[in-house]
Coordinates of C-alpha atoms in Angstrom, one line a residue:
X1 CA 78.3 -7.7 -2.8
X2 CA 76.1 -8.2 0.2
X3 CA 74.9 -11.7 1.3
X4 CA 72.2 -12.8 3.7
X5 CA 73.7 -15.9 5.2
X6 CA 74.1 -18.0 8.4
X7 CA 76.7 -17.3 11.1
X8 CA 77.4 -20.5 13.0
X9 CA 77.2 -20.5 16.8
X10 CA 76.9 -23.2 19.4
X11 CA 78.9 -26.2 20.5
X12 CA 80.5 -29.0 18.6
X13 CA 77.8 -31.2 16.9
X14 CA 75.1 -28.8 18.3
X15 CA 74.9 -25.9 15.9
X16 CA 72.7 -22.9 16.0
X17 CA 72.9 -20.0 13.6
X18 CA 72.3 -16.3 13.4
X19 CA 70.8 -15.0 10.1
X20 CA 72.9 -12.0 9.1
X21 CA 73.6 -9.5 6.4
X22 CA 77.3 -9.4 5.6
X23 CA 79.8 -8.5 2.9
X24 CA 80.5 -11.6 0.8
X25 CA 84.2 -11.4 1.3
X26 CA 84.0 -11.3 5.1
X27 CA 84.7 -14.5 7.0
X28 CA 81.8 -16.6 8.3
X29 CA 82.1 -15.4 11.9
X30 CA 82.9 -11.8 10.9
X31 CA 81.1 -8.7 12.1
X32 CA 77.7 -8.5 10.4
X33 CA 76.0 -5.3 9.0
X34 CA 72.7 -6.4 10.5
X35 CA 71.4 -9.5 12.4
X36 CA 68.0 -10.6 11.1
X37 CA 67.2 -13.5 13.4
X38 CA 68.4 -16.9 14.7
X39 CA 67.8 -20.5 13.7
X40 CA 68.3 -23.8 15.4
X41 CA 68.2 -26.7 12.9
X42 CA 67.9 -29.4 15.6
X43 CA 64.9 -28.1 17.4
X44 CA 63.5 -26.2 14.3
X45 CA 63.2 -23.0 16.4
X46 CA 63.5 -19.8 14.4
X47 CA 62.9 -16.1 14.9
X48 CA 63.3 -14.1 11.7
X49 CA 62.7 -10.5 10.7
X50 CA 61.3 -11.3 7.2
X51 CA 60.4 -7.7 6.4
X52 CA 64.0 -6.5 6.9
X53 CA 65.3 -9.5 4.9
X54 CA 63.0 -8.6 2.0
X55 CA 64.2 -4.9 2.2
X56 CA 67.8 -6.1 2.0
X57 CA 67.0 -8.3 -1.1
X58 CA 65.4 -5.3 -2.8
X59 CA 68.6 -3.4 -2.1
X60 CA 70.6 -6.1 -3.9
X61 CA 71.6 -8.5 -1.1
X62 CA 71.8 -12.2 -2.2
X63 CA 70.4 -14.8 0.2
X64 CA 72.1 -18.2 0.3
X65 CA 70.2 -21.3 -0.6
X66 CA 69.5 -22.1 3.0
X67 CA 68.4 -18.6 3.9
X68 CA 66.2 -18.5 0.8
X69 CA 64.5 -21.7 2.0
X70 CA 64.0 -20.2 5.5
X71 CA 62.5 -17.0 4.0
X72 CA 60.1 -19.0 1.8
X73 CA 58.9 -21.2 4.8
X74 CA 58.7 -18.3 7.4
X75 CA 55.4 -17.5 9.0
X76 CA 54.3 -13.9 9.4
X77 CA 55.5 -13.8 13.1
X78 CA 59.0 -15.0 12.1
X79 CA 58.7 -18.6 13.1
X80 CA 59.5 -21.6 10.8
X81 CA 56.6 -23.3 9.1
X82 CA 57.9 -26.8 9.7
X83 CA 55.9 -29.9 9.1
X84 CA 57.4 -33.0 10.7
X85 CA 57.5 -36.0 8.4
X86 CA 55.6 -39.0 9.8
X87 CA 57.6 -41.8 8.3
X88 CA 58.7 -44.8 10.2
X89 CA 61.2 -47.4 9.2
X90 CA 59.8 -50.9 9.3
X91 CA 61.4 -54.2 8.7
X92 CA 60.2 -56.3 5.7
X93 CA 58.1 -58.5 8.0
X94 CA 56.5 -55.5 9.6
X95 CA 55.8 -53.9 6.2
X96 CA 54.2 -57.2 5.0
X97 CA 52.1 -57.4 8.2
X98 CA 50.9 -53.8 7.9
X99 CA 50.0 -54.4 4.3
X100 CA 48.1 -57.5 5.1
X101 CA 46.2 -55.7 7.9
X102 CA 45.4 -52.9 5.6
X103 CA 44.1 -55.3 3.0
X104 CA 42.0 -57.2 5.5
X105 CA 40.5 -54.0 6.8
X106 CA 39.6 -52.9 3.3
X107 CA 38.0 -56.2 2.5
X108 CA 36.0 -56.1 5.8
X109 CA 34.8 -52.6 4.9
X110 CA 33.7 -53.8 1.5
X111 CA 31.8 -56.7 2.9
X112 CA 30.1 -54.4 5.5
X113 CA 29.1 -52.0 2.7
X114 CA 27.7 -54.9 0.6
X115 CA 25.7 -56.2 3.5
X116 CA 24.3 -52.7 4.2
X117 CA 23.3 -52.3 0.6
X118 CA 21.6 -55.8 0.7
X119 CA 19.7 -54.9 3.8
X120 CA 18.6 -51.6 2.3
X121 CA 17.4 -53.3 -0.8
X122 CA 15.5 -56.1 1.0
X123 CA 13.2 -53.7 3.0
X124 CA 12.5 -51.7 -0.1
X125 CA 11.1 -54.7 -1.9
X126 CA 9.0 -55.8 1.1
X127 CA 7.6 -52.3 1.8
X128 CA 5.2 -52.1 -1.2
X129 CA 3.8 -55.6 -0.5
X130 CA 3.0 -54.5 3.1
X131 CA 1.5 -51.2 1.9
X132 CA -0.9 -52.8 -0.6
X133 CA -3.0 -54.7 2.0
X134 CA -3.1 -51.7 4.3
X135 CA -4.5 -49.6 1.4
X136 CA -7.3 -52.2 0.7
X137 CA -8.3 -52.2 4.4
X138 CA -8.7 -48.4 4.5
X139 CA -10.7 -48.5 1.3
X140 CA -13.1 -51.2 2.4
X141 CA -14.7 -49.2 5.3
X142 CA -15.3 -46.1 3.1
X143 CA -17.4 -48.2 0.6
X144 CA -19.7 -49.5 3.3

């Protein structure tokens, strides 16, 4: 049975991998049938021949779980479509402070919105009162 799997390269605690097609009974660093690309998990750099991999899958080769993930998240040019998570670890005090700031900001926005609505409503009420005397003045000269 053929497998599409990773072949480990690199130094201790600094791995990099080649994506290869190999017989399932061959050892991890054994001679591959075909090399499809390379992947560095630390820098998220990948170059992968997705078309060849899909052809091997059609022929019956089984990708490992990691290679299946890489195939699924591969761009058309063979690079990894990786989105860095923007999570930061904060202490409980810092989390409470951030929540308080967020709450204060939301309250300030709500007050500003209410003030803007009040200002918009006030001129609308005054405008008809101003227009009425102006209309009477324009009518008076036409009657004379």
